Short mmCIF file of C-alpha atoms and ligand atoms in Angstrom, two decimals:
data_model
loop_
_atom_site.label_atom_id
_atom_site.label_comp_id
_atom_site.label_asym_id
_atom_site.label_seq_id
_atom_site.Cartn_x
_atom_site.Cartn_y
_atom_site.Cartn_z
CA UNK L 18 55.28 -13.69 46.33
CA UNK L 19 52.00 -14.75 47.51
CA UNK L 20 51.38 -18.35 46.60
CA UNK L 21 49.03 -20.49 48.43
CA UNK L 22 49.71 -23.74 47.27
CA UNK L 23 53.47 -23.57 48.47
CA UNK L 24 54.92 -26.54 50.54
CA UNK L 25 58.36 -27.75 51.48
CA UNK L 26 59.65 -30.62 49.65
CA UNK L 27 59.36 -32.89 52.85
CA UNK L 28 55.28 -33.26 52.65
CA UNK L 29 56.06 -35.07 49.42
CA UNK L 30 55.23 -38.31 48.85
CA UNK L 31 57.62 -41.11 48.05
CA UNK L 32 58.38 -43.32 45.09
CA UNK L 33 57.30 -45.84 47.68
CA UNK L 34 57.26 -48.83 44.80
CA UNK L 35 61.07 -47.91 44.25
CA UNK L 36 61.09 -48.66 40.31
CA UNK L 37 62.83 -46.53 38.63
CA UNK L 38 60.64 -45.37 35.44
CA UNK L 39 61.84 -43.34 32.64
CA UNK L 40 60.25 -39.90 31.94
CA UNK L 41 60.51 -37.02 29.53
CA UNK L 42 59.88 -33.22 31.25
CA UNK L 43 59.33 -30.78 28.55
CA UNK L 44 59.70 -27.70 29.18
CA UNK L 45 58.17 -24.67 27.30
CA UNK L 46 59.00 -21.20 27.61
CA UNK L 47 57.39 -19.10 30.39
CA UNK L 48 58.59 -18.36 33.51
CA UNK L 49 57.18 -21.03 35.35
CA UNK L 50 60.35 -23.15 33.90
CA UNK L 51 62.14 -22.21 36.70
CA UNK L 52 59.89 -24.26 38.60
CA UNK L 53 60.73 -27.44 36.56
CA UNK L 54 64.19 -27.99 38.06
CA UNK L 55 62.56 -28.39 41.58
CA UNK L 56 60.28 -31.11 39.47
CA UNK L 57 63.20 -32.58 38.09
CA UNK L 58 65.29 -32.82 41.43
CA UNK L 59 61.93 -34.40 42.96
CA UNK L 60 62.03 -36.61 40.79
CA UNK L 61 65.59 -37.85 40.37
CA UNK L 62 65.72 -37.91 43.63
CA UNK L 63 62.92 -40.31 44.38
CA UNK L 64 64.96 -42.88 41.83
CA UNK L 65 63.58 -41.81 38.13
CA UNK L 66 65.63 -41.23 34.92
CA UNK L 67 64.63 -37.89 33.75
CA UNK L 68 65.50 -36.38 30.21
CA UNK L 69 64.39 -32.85 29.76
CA UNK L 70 63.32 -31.75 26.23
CA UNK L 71 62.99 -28.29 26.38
CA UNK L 72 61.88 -25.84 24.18
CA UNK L 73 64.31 -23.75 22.06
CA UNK L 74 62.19 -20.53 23.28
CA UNK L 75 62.54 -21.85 27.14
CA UNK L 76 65.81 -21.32 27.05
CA UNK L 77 65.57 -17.80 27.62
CA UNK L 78 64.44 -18.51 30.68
CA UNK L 79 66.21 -21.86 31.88
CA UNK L 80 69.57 -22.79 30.00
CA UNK L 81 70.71 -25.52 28.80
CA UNK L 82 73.48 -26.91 31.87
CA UNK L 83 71.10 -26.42 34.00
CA UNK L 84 68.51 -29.13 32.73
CA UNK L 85 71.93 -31.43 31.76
CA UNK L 86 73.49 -30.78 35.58
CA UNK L 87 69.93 -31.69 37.05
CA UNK L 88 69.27 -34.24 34.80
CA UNK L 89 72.58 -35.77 34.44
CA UNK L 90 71.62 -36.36 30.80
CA UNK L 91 72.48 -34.64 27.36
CA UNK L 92 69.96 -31.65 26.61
CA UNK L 93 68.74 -31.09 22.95
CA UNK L 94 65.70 -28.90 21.54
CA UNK L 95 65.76 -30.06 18.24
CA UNK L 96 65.73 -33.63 15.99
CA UNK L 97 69.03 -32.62 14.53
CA UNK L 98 71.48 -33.65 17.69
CA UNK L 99 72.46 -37.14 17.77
CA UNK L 100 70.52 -38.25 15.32
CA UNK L 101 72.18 -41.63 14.76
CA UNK L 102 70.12 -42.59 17.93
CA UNK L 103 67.10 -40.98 15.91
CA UNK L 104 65.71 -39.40 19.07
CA UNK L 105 62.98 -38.06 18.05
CA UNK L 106 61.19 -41.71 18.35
CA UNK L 107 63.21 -43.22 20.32
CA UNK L 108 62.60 -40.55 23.75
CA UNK L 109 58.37 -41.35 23.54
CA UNK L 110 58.61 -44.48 22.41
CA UNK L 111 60.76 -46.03 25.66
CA UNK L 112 59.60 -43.26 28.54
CA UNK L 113 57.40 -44.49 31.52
CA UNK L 114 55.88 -40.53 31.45
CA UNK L 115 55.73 -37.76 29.38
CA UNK L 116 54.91 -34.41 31.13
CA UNK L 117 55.15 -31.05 29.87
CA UNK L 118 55.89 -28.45 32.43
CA UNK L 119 55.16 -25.65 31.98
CA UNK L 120 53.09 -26.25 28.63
CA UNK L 121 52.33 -22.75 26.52
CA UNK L 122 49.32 -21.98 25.14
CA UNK L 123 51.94 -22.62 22.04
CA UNK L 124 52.72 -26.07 22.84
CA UNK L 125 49.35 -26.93 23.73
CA UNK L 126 48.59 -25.48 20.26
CA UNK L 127 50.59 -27.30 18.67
CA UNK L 128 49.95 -30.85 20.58
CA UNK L 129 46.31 -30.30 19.89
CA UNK L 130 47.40 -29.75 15.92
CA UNK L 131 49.75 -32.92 16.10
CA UNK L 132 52.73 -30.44 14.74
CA UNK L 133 56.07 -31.91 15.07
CA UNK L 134 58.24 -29.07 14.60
CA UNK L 135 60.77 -29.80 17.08
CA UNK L 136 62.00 -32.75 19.49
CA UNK L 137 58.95 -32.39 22.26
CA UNK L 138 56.65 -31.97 19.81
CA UNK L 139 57.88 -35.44 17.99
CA UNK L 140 58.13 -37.15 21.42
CA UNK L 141 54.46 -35.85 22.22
CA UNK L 142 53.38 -37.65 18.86
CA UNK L 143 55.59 -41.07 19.60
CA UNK L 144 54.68 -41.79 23.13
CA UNK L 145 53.03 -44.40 24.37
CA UNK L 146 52.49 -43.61 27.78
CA UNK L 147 50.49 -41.28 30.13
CA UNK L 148 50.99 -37.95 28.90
CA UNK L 149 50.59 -34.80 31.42
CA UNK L 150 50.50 -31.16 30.68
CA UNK L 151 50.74 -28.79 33.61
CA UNK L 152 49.69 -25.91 31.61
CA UNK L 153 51.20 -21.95 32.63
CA UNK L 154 49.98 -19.01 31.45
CA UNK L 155 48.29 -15.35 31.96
CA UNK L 156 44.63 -16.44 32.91
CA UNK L 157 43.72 -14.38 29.58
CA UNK L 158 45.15 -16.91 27.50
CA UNK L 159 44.37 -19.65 29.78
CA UNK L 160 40.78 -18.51 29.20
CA UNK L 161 41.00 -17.85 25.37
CA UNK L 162 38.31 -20.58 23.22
CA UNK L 163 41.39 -21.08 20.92
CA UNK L 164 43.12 -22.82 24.44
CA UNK L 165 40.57 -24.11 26.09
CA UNK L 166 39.62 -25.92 22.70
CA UNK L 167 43.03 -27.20 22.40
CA UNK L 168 43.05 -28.81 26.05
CA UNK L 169 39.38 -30.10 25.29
CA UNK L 170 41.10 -31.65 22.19
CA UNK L 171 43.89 -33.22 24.27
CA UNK L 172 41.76 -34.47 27.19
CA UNK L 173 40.08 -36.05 24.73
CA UNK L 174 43.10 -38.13 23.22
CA UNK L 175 43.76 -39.14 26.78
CA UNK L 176 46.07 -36.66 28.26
CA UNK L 177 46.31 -35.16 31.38
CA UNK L 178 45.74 -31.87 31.60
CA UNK L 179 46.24 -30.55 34.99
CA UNK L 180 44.20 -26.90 35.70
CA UNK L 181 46.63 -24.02 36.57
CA UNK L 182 46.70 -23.09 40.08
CA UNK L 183 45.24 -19.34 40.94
CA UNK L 184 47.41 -16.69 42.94
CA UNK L 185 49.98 -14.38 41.45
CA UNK L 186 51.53 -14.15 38.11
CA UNK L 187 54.45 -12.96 36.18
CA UNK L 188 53.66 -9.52 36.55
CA UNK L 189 52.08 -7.42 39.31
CA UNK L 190 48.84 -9.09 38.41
CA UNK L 191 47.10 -12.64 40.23
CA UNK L 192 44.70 -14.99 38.72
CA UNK L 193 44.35 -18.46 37.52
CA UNK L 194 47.39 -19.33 35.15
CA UNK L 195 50.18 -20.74 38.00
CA UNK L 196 52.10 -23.39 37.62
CA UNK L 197 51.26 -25.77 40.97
CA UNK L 198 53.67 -25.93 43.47
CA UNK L 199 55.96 -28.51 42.25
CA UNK L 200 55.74 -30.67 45.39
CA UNK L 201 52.39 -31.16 44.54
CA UNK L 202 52.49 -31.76 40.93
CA UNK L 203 55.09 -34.50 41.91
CA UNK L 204 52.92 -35.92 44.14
CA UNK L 205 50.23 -36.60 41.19
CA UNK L 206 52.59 -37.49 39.08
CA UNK L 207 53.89 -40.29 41.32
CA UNK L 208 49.86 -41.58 42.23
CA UNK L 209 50.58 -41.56 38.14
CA UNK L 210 53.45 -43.96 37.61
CA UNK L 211 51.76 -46.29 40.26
CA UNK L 212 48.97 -46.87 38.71
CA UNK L 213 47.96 -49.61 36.54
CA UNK L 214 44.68 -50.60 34.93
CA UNK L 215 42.93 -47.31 36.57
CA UNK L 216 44.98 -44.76 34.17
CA UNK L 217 42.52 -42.32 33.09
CA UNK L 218 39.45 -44.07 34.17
CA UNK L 219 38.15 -40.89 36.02
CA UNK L 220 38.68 -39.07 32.70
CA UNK L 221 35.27 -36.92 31.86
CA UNK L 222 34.60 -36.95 35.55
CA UNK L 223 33.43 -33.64 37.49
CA UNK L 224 34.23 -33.89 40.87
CA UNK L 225 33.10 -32.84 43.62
CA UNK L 226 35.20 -33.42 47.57
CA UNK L 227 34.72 -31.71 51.06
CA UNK L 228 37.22 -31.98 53.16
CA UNK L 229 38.33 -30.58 56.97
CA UNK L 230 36.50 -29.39 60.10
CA UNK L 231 33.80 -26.99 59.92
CA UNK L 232 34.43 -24.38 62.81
CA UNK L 233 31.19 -22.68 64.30
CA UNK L 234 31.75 -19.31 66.06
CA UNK L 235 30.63 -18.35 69.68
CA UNK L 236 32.11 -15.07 69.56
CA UNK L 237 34.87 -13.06 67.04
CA UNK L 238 37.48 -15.35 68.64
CA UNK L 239 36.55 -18.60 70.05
CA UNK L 240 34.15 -21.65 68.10
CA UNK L 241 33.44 -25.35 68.36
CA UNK L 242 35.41 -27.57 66.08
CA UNK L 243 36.98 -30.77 65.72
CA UNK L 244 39.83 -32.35 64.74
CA UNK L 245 39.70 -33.06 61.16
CA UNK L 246 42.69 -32.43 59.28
CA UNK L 247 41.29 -32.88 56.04
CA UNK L 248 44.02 -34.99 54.71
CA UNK L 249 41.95 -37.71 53.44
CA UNK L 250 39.43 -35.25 51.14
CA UNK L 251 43.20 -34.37 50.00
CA UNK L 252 44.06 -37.69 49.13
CA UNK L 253 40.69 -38.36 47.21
CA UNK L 254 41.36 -35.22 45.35
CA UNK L 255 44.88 -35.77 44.32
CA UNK L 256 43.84 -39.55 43.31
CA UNK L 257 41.28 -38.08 41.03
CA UNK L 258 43.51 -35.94 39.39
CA UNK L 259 45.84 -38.30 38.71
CA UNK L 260 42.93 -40.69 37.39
CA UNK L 261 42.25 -37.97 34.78
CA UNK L 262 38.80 -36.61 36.76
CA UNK L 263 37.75 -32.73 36.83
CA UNK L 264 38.19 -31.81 40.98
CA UNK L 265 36.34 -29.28 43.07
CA UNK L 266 38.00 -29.11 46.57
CA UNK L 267 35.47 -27.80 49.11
CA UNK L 268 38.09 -27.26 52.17
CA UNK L 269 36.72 -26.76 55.64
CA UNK L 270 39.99 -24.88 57.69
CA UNK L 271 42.40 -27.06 55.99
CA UNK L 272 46.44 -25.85 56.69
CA UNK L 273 47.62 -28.27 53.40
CA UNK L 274 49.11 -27.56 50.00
CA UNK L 275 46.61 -27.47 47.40
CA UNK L 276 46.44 -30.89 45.28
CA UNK L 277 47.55 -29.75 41.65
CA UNK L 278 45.36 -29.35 39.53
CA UNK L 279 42.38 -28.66 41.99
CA UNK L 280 40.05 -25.96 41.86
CA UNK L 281 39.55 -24.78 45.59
CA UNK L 282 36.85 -23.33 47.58
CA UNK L 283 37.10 -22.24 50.85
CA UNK L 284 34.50 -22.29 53.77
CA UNK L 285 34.42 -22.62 57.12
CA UNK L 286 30.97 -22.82 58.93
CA UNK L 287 28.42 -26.12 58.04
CA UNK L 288 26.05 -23.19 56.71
CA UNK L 289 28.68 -22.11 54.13
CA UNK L 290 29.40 -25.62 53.32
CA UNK L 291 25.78 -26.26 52.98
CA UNK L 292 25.66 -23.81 50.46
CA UNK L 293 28.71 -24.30 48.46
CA UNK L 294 28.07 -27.70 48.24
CA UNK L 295 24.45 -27.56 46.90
CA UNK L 296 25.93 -25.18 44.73
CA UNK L 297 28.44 -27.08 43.14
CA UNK L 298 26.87 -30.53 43.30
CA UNK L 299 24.76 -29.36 40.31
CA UNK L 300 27.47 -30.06 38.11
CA UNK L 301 28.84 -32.84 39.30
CA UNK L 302 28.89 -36.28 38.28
CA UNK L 303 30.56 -37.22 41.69
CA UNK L 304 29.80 -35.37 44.71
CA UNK L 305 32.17 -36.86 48.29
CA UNK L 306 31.71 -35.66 51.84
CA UNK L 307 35.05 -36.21 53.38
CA UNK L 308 34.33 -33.46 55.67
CA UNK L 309 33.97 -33.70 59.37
CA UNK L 310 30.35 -31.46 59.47
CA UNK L 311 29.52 -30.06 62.86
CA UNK L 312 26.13 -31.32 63.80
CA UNK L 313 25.13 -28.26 66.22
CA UNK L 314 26.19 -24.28 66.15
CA UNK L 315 25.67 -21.77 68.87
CA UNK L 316 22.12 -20.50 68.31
CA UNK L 317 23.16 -17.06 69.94
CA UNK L 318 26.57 -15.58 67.76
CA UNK L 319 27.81 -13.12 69.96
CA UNK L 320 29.06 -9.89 67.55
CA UNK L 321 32.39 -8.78 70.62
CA UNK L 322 34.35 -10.83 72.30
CA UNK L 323 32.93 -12.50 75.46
CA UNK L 324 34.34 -10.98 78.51
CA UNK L 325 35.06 -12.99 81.63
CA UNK L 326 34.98 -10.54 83.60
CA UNK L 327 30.94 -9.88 82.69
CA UNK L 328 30.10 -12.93 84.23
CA UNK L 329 29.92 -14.70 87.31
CA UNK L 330 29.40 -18.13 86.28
CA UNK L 331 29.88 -18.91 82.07
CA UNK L 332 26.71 -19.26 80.31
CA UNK L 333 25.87 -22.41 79.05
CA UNK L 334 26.20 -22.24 75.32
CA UNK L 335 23.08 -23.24 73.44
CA UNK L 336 23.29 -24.85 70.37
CA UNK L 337 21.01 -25.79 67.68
CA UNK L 338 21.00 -28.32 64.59
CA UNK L 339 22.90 -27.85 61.49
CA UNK L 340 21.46 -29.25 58.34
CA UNK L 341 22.31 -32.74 57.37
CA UNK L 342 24.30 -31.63 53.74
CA UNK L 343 24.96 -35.25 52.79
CA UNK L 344 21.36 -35.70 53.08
CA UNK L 345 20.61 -32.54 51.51
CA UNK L 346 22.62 -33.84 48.62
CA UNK L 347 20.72 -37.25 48.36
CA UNK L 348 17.43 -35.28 48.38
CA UNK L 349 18.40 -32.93 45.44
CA UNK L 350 21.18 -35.34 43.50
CA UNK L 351 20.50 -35.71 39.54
CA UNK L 352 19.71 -39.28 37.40
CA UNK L 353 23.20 -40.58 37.46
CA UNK L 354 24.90 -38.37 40.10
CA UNK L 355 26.72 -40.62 42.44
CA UNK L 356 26.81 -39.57 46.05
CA UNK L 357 29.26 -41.24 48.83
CA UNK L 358 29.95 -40.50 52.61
CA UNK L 359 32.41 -41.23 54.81
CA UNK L 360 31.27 -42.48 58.80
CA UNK L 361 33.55 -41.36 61.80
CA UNK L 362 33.01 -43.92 64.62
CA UNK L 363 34.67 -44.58 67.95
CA UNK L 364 32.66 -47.73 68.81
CA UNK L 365 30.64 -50.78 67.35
CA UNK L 366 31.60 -49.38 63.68
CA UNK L 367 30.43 -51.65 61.79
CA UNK L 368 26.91 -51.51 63.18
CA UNK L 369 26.95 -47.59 63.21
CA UNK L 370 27.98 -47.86 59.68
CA UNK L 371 25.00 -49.82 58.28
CA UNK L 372 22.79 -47.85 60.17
CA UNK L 373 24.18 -44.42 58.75
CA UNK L 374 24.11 -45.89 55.22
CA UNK L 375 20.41 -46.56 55.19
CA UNK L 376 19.74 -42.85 57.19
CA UNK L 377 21.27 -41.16 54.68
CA UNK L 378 20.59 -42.85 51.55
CA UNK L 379 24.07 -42.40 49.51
CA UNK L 380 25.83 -44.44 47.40
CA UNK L 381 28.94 -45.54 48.85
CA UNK L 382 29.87 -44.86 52.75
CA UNK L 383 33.09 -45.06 54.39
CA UNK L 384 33.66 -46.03 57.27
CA UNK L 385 36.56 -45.62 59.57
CA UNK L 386 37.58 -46.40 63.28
CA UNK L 387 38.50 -42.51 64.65
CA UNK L 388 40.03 -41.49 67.97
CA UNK L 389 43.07 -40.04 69.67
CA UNK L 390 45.66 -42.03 67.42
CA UNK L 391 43.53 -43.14 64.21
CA UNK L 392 43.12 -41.44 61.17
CA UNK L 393 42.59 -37.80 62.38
CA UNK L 394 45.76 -35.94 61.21
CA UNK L 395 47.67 -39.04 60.30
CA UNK L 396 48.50 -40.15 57.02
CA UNK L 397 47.25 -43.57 56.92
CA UNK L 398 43.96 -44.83 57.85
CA UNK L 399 42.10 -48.36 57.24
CA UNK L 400 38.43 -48.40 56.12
CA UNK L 401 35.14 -50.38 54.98
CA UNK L 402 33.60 -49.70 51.89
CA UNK L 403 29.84 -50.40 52.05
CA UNK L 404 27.52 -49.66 48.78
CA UNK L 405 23.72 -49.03 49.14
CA UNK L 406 23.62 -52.60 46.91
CA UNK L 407 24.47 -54.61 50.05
CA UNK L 408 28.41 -55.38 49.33
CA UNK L 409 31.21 -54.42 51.55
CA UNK L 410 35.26 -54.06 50.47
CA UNK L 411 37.51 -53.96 53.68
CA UNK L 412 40.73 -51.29 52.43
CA UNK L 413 43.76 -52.12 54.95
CA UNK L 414 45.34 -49.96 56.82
CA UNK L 415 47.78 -47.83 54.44
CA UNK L 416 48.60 -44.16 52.82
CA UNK L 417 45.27 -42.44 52.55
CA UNK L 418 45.79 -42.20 48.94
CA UNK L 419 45.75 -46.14 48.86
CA UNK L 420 42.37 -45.32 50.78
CA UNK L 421 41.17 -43.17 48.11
CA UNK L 422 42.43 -45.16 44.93
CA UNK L 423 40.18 -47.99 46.44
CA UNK L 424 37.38 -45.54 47.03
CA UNK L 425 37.32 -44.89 43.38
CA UNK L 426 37.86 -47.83 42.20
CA UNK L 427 34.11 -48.82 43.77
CA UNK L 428 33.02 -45.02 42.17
CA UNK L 429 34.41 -46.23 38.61
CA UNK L 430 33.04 -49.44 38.91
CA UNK L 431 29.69 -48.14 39.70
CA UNK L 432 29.83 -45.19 37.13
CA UNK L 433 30.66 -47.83 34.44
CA UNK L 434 27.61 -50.49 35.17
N1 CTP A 22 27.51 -34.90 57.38
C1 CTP A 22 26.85 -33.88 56.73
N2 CTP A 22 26.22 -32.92 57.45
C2 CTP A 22 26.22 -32.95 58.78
C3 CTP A 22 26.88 -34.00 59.47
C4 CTP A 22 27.52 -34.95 58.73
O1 CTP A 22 26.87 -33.86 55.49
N3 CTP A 22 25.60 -32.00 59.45
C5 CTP A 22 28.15 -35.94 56.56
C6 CTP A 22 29.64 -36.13 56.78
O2 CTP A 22 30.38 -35.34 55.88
C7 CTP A 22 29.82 -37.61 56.48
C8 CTP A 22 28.51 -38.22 56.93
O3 CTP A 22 27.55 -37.16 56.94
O4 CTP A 22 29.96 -37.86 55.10
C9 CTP A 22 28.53 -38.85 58.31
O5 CTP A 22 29.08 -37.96 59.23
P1 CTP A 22 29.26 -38.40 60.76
O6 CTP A 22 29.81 -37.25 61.52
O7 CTP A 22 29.97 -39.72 60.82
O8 CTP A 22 27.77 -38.72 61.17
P2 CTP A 22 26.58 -37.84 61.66
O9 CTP A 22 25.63 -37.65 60.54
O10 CTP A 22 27.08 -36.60 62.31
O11 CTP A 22 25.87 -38.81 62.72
P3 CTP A 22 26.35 -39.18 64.22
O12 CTP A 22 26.73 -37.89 64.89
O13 CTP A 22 25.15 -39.83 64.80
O14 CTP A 22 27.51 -40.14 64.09
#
């Protein structure tokens, strides 16, 4: 199977906080369930209690002892087991997390409607928590008004609804409709359970993130690049997500999992980032360059492989500019549209920073210390904040998704005055 968001369970992040929180999987009926126990064994194993409410349909496709052996708690479908514990409060009323994984276009239906016709559907309308749908389904009835209505509906209540992933589905057939690699959906789901005050204050949002290298070809074979890894645009996406915002991923030759619940573009050269970005930006209410742009490209592109053996001494290779995108963006951004950059320096960073805010005229700019062993490729970084208002937030060094929580918390705050 061709999947493109796959990735082993050892890229996942940790329950770092090691607080064990309580959360309900549901599980509805479509072959993505199978996916779910992975979720579940993530989870257990980073120290939650899990109890899995699964559908009575989903049990064609997952039984029952294998939710209770993963678990290692009681499975029921229905209001009618145990009911001297009266269940069908008492599951959303104490859990940390509700997430329903996969969600139908049934069960979303019947969130949306506020139905409670069997024991997810009760624990959907009795919790008090964050609740996350990871919804899985053909991309037909992914696209059908009647669903995308009913996750409008739910978005707007406060849930999370996390977009399919694209690539193949049930049948011989591919499209957007995939459940996300469950590595990944764990991954928001644990940015989730961390966070406080911030739940769902990126709800509404459309985002927009580049993120990687840009590589600009000499020949078929060889180009200039650098060494961008693009795991901090990663970061800022998967934060987002998790905050409730809308993400477009514009990834520059980037070899990570997709963040769940990202839509992602692919590009490769500064010219097709140029243009994808200006693109998208129209829509956004958030547009990030996290990517590492090359400044210059070979002027000449040569269409077959260089051959040494042509020439005596190499040719020089002459290079000419690239447009500026961020400033691009700045030029052409809408009332309202907030713009921020990140700064790469070596040296006097500080300095370089101010400097780079005022040339390119964004909102926010962040700037990090780079070299050999800092931030490219690692998962930490440290970082200043500055904001075209003259104020500056220092972010310790930490996980880059600490990096990017505090990089939207300055977005949110700014959004909201
Ligand atoms: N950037 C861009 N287009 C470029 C170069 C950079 O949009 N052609 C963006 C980067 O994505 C980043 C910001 O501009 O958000 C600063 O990038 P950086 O490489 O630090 O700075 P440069 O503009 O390249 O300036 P210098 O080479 O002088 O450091």
């Amino acid at each position: 199977m061709s999947n493109a968001n796959s990735s082993s369970p050892s890229s996942v992040a940790t329950n770092g906080e090691g607080k064990t929180k309580r959360i309900v999987l549901g599980v509805c009926a479509g072959i993505a369930a199978y996916k779910a126990c992975e979720l579940v064994r993530l989870l257990t194993e980073s120290g939650h209690e899990v109890v899995v409410v699964p559908t009575r349909e989903s049990l064609n496709f997952v039984g029952e002892p294998t939710w209770a052996a993963l678990s290692g708690h009681p499975v029921a479908t229905d209001v009618w087991s145990t009911v001297h514990e009266v269940p069908h409060v008492r599951l959303g009323q104490s859990a940390d997390l509700v997430v329903v994984a996969p969600a139908t276009a049934d069960t979303l239906a019947r969130a949306a409607q506020g139905l409670a016709n069997d024991l997810l559907t009760n624990t959907l309308l009795t919790a008090q928590c964050p609740v996350v749908f990871a919804p899985a389904m053909h991309t037909e009835m992914w696209e059908h008004p009647a669903t995308q209505a009913n996750v409008a509906t739910l978005r707007g209540r406060g849930a999370i609804v996390i977009e399919p992933a694209v690539g193949r589905l049930t049948g011989s057939d591919s499209g957007k409709g995939r459940l996300p690699d469950p590595a990944e959906l764990y991954a928001v789901l644990n940015r989730l359970l961390r966070s406080g005050p911030t739940r769902g204050d990126l709800s509404g949002q459309h985002i927009v993130i580049s993120a990687g290298g840009t590589r600009e070809s000499i020949d078929p074979v060889r180009y200039l690049g650098n060494r961008s890894s693009g795991r901090q645009g990663y970061a800022l996406a998967r934060t987002a997500i998790a905050r409730g915002a809308q993400v477009t991923l514009v990834a520059a030759n980037v070899g990570l999992p997709t963040p769940a619940g990202a839509e992602l573009v692919t590009v490769s050269s500064a010219t097709d980032m140029h243009a994808t970005m200006l693109d998208l930006s129209h829509k956004a209410d958030v547009v990030v360059m996290a990517a590492a742009v090359a400044d210059f490209r070979p002027l000449d592109y040569r269409e077959s492989k260089i051959k040494k053996s042509e020439l005596a001494e190499p040719d020089p290779i002459r290079l000419t500019k690239n447009p500026d995108i961020l400033r691009k963006l700045v030029e052409k951004r809408h009332p309202g549209q907030l713009i921020v950059g990140f700064a790469a320096e070596t040296d006097n960073v500080l300095e370089h920073g101010l400097s780079k805010l005022a040339r390119k005229g964004c909102d926010l700019l962040i700037v990090n210390e780079v070299g050999a062993d800092l931030a490219f490729g690692r998962p930490d970084n440290a970082a200043v904040i500055l904001a075209s208002d003259g104020s500056r937030a220092s972010v310790p060094r930490g996980p880059k998704e600490d990096i990017a929580d505090a990089i939207w918390d300055s977005v949110h705050s700014r959004l909201m005055s």
